[in-house]
Amino acid sequence: YAKPGATTWLYMTEGPSGTPEEPAFISWPYGDSITWSFGIHPAEDRIHWIEVGPWWELIFYNICTYTINGDMLTFEEAVSKRSVKTKFSYYRDSASMFHGIVNFVSRFGANTLEAESILREGNDVKTEGEIAYIEGRYDEAEDIMDEAIGMINEAMDEARRAKDTALLWIYISEWMVTSAVALISGTILWWLMVRRELYREVATTQLRPR
């Protein structure tokens, strides 16, 4: 049950007979701020709210903002907020893939300085997008993240080109070594089996008494 002084915003219903109804979302003052508690019924066997889908996060966010000052996101703001978060996730996954490619090709001496420079610029732009997102400027944050995603895609392309160049030289080196070995082996075989320059022909073999 909610402690004295707490505000209950939501209730969970249809619980067991002993506790058919329990507080679901509670807030109470904490100094100059406010804190929340959100949970599920102790006997709840249905899927947790956070696992239902990404839109539940926005519902939770709206509840929090409403308890502070009565404000709520409009539908357009909610869609934009969700879109920006999706782009943050895309950028994070792309950056992780980028570092994997760079770590791999660096072992072969690939030059990834240009790609890494582009990524650093993209990270700076992403930071601007995060600031705009935190401040609630979702449309602006989305535009900024579009720019950041374009930069990380460019960095990925540059990293792939560095990888292809490094591997091309490896393939050429291996081909040259293989060709050289084959040429040397063929030359030796020709001298031994065809020209037979290392052999001396013997016309007659006989035993000589000592």
mmCIF file of C-alpha atoms in Angstrom:
data_model
loop_
_atom_site.group_PDB
_atom_site.id
_atom_site.type_symbol
_atom_site.label_atom_id
_atom_site.label_comp_id
_atom_site.label_asym_id
_atom_site.label_seq_id
_atom_site.Cartn_x
_atom_site.Cartn_y
_atom_site.Cartn_z
ATOM 1 C CA TYR A 1 0.000 0.000 0.000
ATOM 2 C CA ALA A 2 1.058 3.591 -0.562
ATOM 3 C CA LYS A 3 2.752 5.309 2.359
ATOM 4 C CA PRO A 4 1.184 8.399 3.929
ATOM 5 C CA GLY A 5 1.976 11.472 1.840
ATOM 6 C CA ALA A 6 2.285 9.519 -1.409
ATOM 7 C CA THR A 7 0.004 10.084 -4.388
ATOM 8 C CA THR A 8 -1.428 7.071 -6.192
ATOM 9 C CA TRP A 9 -1.984 7.727 -9.892
ATOM 10 C CA LEU A 10 -2.812 4.231 -11.138
ATOM 11 C CA TYR A 11 -4.219 1.045 -9.635
ATOM 12 C CA MET A 12 -3.786 -2.562 -10.710
ATOM 13 C CA THR A 13 -7.000 -4.537 -10.578
ATOM 14 C CA GLU A 14 -8.179 -8.122 -10.961
ATOM 15 C CA GLY A 15 -5.659 -9.419 -8.452
ATOM 16 C CA PRO A 16 -6.155 -12.390 -6.103
ATOM 17 C CA SER A 17 -9.063 -12.354 -3.682
ATOM 18 C CA GLY A 18 -6.894 -11.173 -0.778
ATOM 19 C CA THR A 19 -5.583 -8.119 -2.640
ATOM 20 C CA PRO A 20 -7.840 -7.513 -5.635
ATOM 21 C CA GLU A 21 -6.525 -3.992 -6.109
ATOM 22 C CA GLU A 22 -3.029 -2.585 -5.582
ATOM 23 C CA PRO A 23 -1.339 0.763 -6.344
ATOM 24 C CA ALA A 24 0.449 0.586 -9.698
ATOM 25 C CA PHE A 25 2.022 4.022 -9.991
ATOM 26 C CA ILE A 26 2.930 6.099 -6.934
ATOM 27 C CA SER A 27 4.762 9.386 -6.508
ATOM 28 C CA TRP A 28 5.905 11.288 -3.469
ATOM 29 C CA PRO A 29 7.993 14.415 -2.848
ATOM 30 C CA TYR A 30 11.715 14.027 -2.325
ATOM 31 C CA GLY A 31 13.223 17.358 -1.298
ATOM 32 C CA ASP A 32 12.606 19.778 -4.145
ATOM 33 C CA SER A 33 11.995 16.920 -6.574
ATOM 34 C CA ILE A 34 9.588 14.045 -7.011
ATOM 35 C CA THR A 35 10.186 10.314 -7.189
ATOM 36 C CA TRP A 36 8.066 7.528 -8.643
ATOM 37 C CA SER A 37 7.421 3.876 -8.029
ATOM 38 C CA PHE A 38 5.932 1.744 -10.779
ATOM 39 C CA GLY A 39 5.345 -1.985 -10.575
ATOM 40 C CA ILE A 40 3.097 -4.925 -11.302
ATOM 41 C CA HIS A 41 0.782 -6.903 -9.094
ATOM 42 C CA PRO A 42 2.621 -9.498 -6.950
ATOM 43 C CA ALA A 43 0.359 -12.207 -8.362
ATOM 44 C CA GLU A 44 0.448 -10.882 -11.929
ATOM 45 C CA ASP A 45 1.216 -13.572 -14.502
ATOM 46 C CA ARG A 46 0.744 -11.473 -17.624
ATOM 47 C CA ILE A 47 3.607 -9.927 -19.582
ATOM 48 C CA HIS A 48 5.325 -6.970 -17.940
ATOM 49 C CA TRP A 49 4.328 -3.578 -19.295
ATOM 50 C CA ILE A 50 7.808 -2.755 -20.578
ATOM 51 C CA GLU A 51 7.817 -5.933 -22.688
ATOM 52 C CA VAL A 52 4.544 -5.165 -24.432
ATOM 53 C CA GLY A 53 6.054 -2.723 -26.908
ATOM 54 C CA PRO A 54 7.955 0.528 -27.346
ATOM 55 C CA TRP A 55 4.867 2.726 -27.032
ATOM 56 C CA TRP A 56 4.419 1.778 -23.390
ATOM 57 C CA GLU A 57 7.576 3.732 -22.671
ATOM 58 C CA LEU A 58 5.872 6.869 -23.967
ATOM 59 C CA ILE A 59 2.804 6.149 -21.873
ATOM 60 C CA PHE A 60 5.031 5.857 -18.810
ATOM 61 C CA TYR A 61 6.804 9.087 -19.752
ATOM 62 C CA ASN A 62 3.483 10.904 -20.129
ATOM 63 C CA ILE A 63 2.389 9.727 -16.700
ATOM 64 C CA CYS A 64 5.620 11.058 -15.174
ATOM 65 C CA THR A 65 5.336 14.465 -16.823
ATOM 66 C CA TYR A 66 1.666 14.698 -15.918
ATOM 67 C CA THR A 67 2.429 14.116 -12.237
ATOM 68 C CA ILE A 68 4.958 16.983 -12.307
ATOM 69 C CA ASN A 69 3.131 19.793 -14.043
ATOM 70 C CA GLY A 70 0.138 18.314 -15.825
ATOM 71 C CA ASP A 71 1.837 18.394 -19.242
ATOM 72 C CA MET A 72 1.632 15.512 -21.700
ATOM 73 C CA LEU A 73 3.133 14.792 -25.089
ATOM 74 C CA THR A 74 0.940 15.366 -28.105
ATOM 75 C CA PHE A 75 0.601 12.498 -30.563
ATOM 76 C CA GLU A 76 2.984 14.211 -32.981
ATOM 77 C CA GLU A 77 5.545 14.749 -30.220
ATOM 78 C CA ALA A 78 5.242 11.125 -29.144
ATOM 79 C CA VAL A 79 5.812 9.888 -32.700
ATOM 80 C CA SER A 80 8.789 12.233 -33.118
ATOM 81 C CA LYS A 81 10.248 11.191 -29.745
ATOM 82 C CA ARG A 82 9.999 7.537 -30.673
ATOM 83 C CA SER A 83 11.546 8.179 -34.082
ATOM 84 C CA VAL A 84 14.521 9.966 -32.526
ATOM 85 C CA LYS A 85 15.124 7.094 -30.089
ATOM 86 C CA THR A 86 15.080 4.654 -33.001
ATOM 87 C CA LYS A 87 17.755 6.725 -34.730
ATOM 88 C CA PHE A 88 19.844 6.809 -31.561
ATOM 89 C CA SER A 89 19.702 3.001 -31.506
ATOM 90 C CA TYR A 90 20.655 2.801 -35.191
ATOM 91 C CA TYR A 91 23.625 5.092 -34.614
ATOM 92 C CA ARG A 92 24.787 3.088 -31.595
ATOM 93 C CA ASP A 93 24.572 -0.222 -33.493
ATOM 94 C CA SER A 94 26.340 1.250 -36.528
ATOM 95 C CA ALA A 95 29.127 2.649 -34.334
ATOM 96 C CA SER A 96 29.615 -0.766 -32.747
ATOM 97 C CA MET A 97 29.838 -2.389 -36.188
ATOM 98 C CA PHE A 98 32.252 0.322 -37.321
ATOM 99 C CA HIS A 99 34.638 -0.351 -34.433
ATOM 100 C CA GLY A 100 34.486 -4.062 -35.217
ATOM 101 C CA ILE A 101 35.511 -3.441 -38.834
ATOM 102 C CA VAL A 102 38.295 -1.039 -37.828
ATOM 103 C CA ASN A 103 39.704 -3.432 -35.227
ATOM 104 C CA PHE A 104 39.725 -6.213 -37.826
ATOM 105 C CA VAL A 105 41.354 -4.355 -40.704
ATOM 106 C CA SER A 106 43.889 -2.626 -38.435
ATOM 107 C CA ARG A 107 45.562 -6.013 -37.998
ATOM 108 C CA PHE A 108 46.380 -5.954 -41.714
ATOM 109 C CA GLY A 109 47.760 -2.425 -41.654
ATOM 110 C CA ALA A 110 44.731 -0.754 -43.227
ATOM 111 C CA ASN A 111 44.602 3.044 -43.101
ATOM 112 C CA THR A 112 41.407 3.921 -41.216
ATOM 113 C CA LEU A 113 42.315 7.475 -40.172
ATOM 114 C CA GLU A 114 39.848 9.083 -42.572
ATOM 115 C CA ALA A 115 37.007 6.815 -41.465
ATOM 116 C CA GLU A 116 37.732 7.445 -37.788
ATOM 117 C CA SER A 117 37.859 11.200 -38.394
ATOM 118 C CA ILE A 118 34.401 11.102 -39.974
ATOM 119 C CA LEU A 119 33.077 9.086 -37.043
ATOM 120 C CA ARG A 120 34.398 11.615 -34.528
ATOM 121 C CA GLU A 121 32.555 14.365 -36.370
ATOM 122 C CA GLY A 122 29.429 12.211 -36.353
ATOM 123 C CA ASN A 123 29.757 11.696 -32.605
ATOM 124 C CA ASP A 124 29.880 15.458 -32.085
ATOM 125 C CA VAL A 125 26.704 15.867 -34.112
ATOM 126 C CA LYS A 126 25.041 13.031 -32.190
ATOM 127 C CA THR A 127 25.869 14.806 -28.924
ATOM 128 C CA GLU A 128 24.002 17.855 -30.200
ATOM 129 C CA GLY A 129 21.052 15.600 -30.997
ATOM 130 C CA GLU A 130 21.107 14.151 -27.493
ATOM 131 C CA ILE A 131 21.028 17.633 -25.974
ATOM 132 C CA ALA A 132 18.067 18.615 -28.148
ATOM 133 C CA TYR A 133 16.311 15.363 -27.215
ATOM 134 C CA ILE A 134 16.806 15.879 -23.482
ATOM 135 C CA GLU A 135 15.490 19.422 -23.786
ATOM 136 C CA GLY A 136 12.350 18.148 -25.522
ATOM 137 C CA ARG A 137 13.145 19.590 -28.972
ATOM 138 C CA TYR A 138 12.291 16.327 -30.721
ATOM 139 C CA ASP A 139 11.848 17.647 -34.272
ATOM 140 C CA GLU A 140 15.212 19.394 -34.099
ATOM 141 C CA ALA A 141 16.815 16.311 -32.551
ATOM 142 C CA GLU A 142 15.456 14.177 -35.390
ATOM 143 C CA ASP A 143 16.969 16.474 -38.024
ATOM 144 C CA ILE A 144 20.299 16.454 -36.201
ATOM 145 C CA MET A 145 20.288 12.662 -35.958
ATOM 146 C CA ASP A 146 19.580 12.380 -39.684
ATOM 147 C CA GLU A 147 22.797 14.318 -40.241
ATOM 148 C CA ALA A 148 24.682 12.142 -37.730
ATOM 149 C CA ILE A 149 23.420 8.946 -39.364
ATOM 150 C CA GLY A 150 24.546 10.220 -42.756
ATOM 151 C CA MET A 151 28.014 10.781 -41.335
ATOM 152 C CA ILE A 152 28.292 7.381 -39.705
ATOM 153 C CA ASN A 153 27.126 5.723 -42.922
ATOM 154 C CA GLU A 154 29.887 7.627 -44.711
ATOM 155 C CA ALA A 155 32.372 6.453 -42.075
ATOM 156 C CA MET A 156 31.195 2.865 -42.562
ATOM 157 C CA ASP A 157 31.680 3.136 -46.333
ATOM 158 C CA GLU A 158 35.178 4.542 -45.827
ATOM 159 C CA ALA A 159 36.028 1.726 -43.390
ATOM 160 C CA ARG A 160 34.816 -0.871 -45.899
ATOM 161 C CA ARG A 161 36.960 0.704 -48.623
ATOM 162 C CA ALA A 162 39.970 0.545 -46.305
ATOM 163 C CA LYS A 163 39.159 -3.093 -45.607
ATOM 164 C CA ASP A 164 38.836 -3.944 -49.307
ATOM 165 C CA THR A 165 42.130 -2.187 -50.093
ATOM 166 C CA ALA A 166 43.977 -4.003 -47.311
ATOM 167 C CA LEU A 167 42.587 -7.386 -48.292
ATOM 168 C CA LEU A 168 43.328 -6.726 -51.974
ATOM 169 C CA TRP A 169 47.023 -6.273 -51.202
ATOM 170 C CA ILE A 170 46.961 -9.442 -49.124
ATOM 171 C CA TYR A 171 45.414 -11.382 -52.019
ATOM 172 C CA ILE A 172 47.955 -9.905 -54.464
ATOM 173 C CA SER A 173 50.864 -10.803 -52.154
ATOM 174 C CA GLU A 174 49.591 -14.345 -51.732
ATOM 175 C CA TRP A 175 49.100 -14.679 -55.485
ATOM 176 C CA MET A 176 52.644 -13.427 -56.150
ATOM 177 C CA VAL A 177 54.136 -15.855 -53.627
ATOM 178 C CA THR A 178 52.134 -18.755 -55.044
ATOM 179 C CA SER A 179 53.066 -17.830 -58.613
ATOM 180 C CA ALA A 180 56.748 -17.482 -57.703
ATOM 181 C CA VAL A 181 56.807 -20.895 -56.030
ATOM 182 C CA ALA A 182 55.061 -22.459 -59.015
ATOM 183 C CA LEU A 183 57.498 -20.796 -61.446
ATOM 184 C CA ILE A 184 60.569 -21.878 -59.505
ATOM 185 C CA SER A 185 59.247 -25.413 -59.099
ATOM 186 C CA GLY A 186 58.428 -25.610 -62.805
ATOM 187 C CA THR A 187 61.881 -24.369 -63.790
ATOM 188 C CA ILE A 188 63.624 -26.893 -61.540
ATOM 189 C CA LEU A 189 61.405 -29.682 -62.859
ATOM 190 C CA TRP A 190 62.143 -28.695 -66.456
ATOM 191 C CA TRP A 191 65.895 -28.699 -65.863
ATOM 192 C CA LEU A 192 65.792 -32.061 -64.113
ATOM 193 C CA MET A 193 63.289 -33.972 -66.239
ATOM 194 C CA VAL A 194 63.552 -32.340 -69.670
ATOM 195 C CA ARG A 195 66.981 -30.826 -70.093
ATOM 196 C CA ARG A 196 68.575 -33.207 -67.591
ATOM 197 C CA GLU A 197 71.562 -30.897 -67.311
ATOM 198 C CA LEU A 198 72.482 -32.276 -63.914
ATOM 199 C CA TYR A 199 72.858 -35.843 -65.180
ATOM 200 C CA ARG A 200 75.774 -37.447 -67.097
ATOM 201 C CA GLU A 201 74.923 -40.190 -69.489
ATOM 202 C CA VAL A 202 76.942 -43.438 -69.027
ATOM 203 C CA ALA A 203 77.302 -45.658 -72.083
ATOM 204 C CA THR A 204 78.708 -48.798 -70.409
ATOM 205 C CA THR A 205 78.814 -49.966 -66.861
ATOM 206 C CA GLN A 206 81.444 -52.571 -65.966
ATOM 207 C CA LEU A 207 83.271 -53.954 -62.989
ATOM 208 C CA ARG A 208 86.952 -53.153 -62.686
ATOM 209 C CA PRO A 209 89.276 -55.414 -60.706
ATOM 210 C CA ARG A 210 91.203 -53.779 -57.963
#
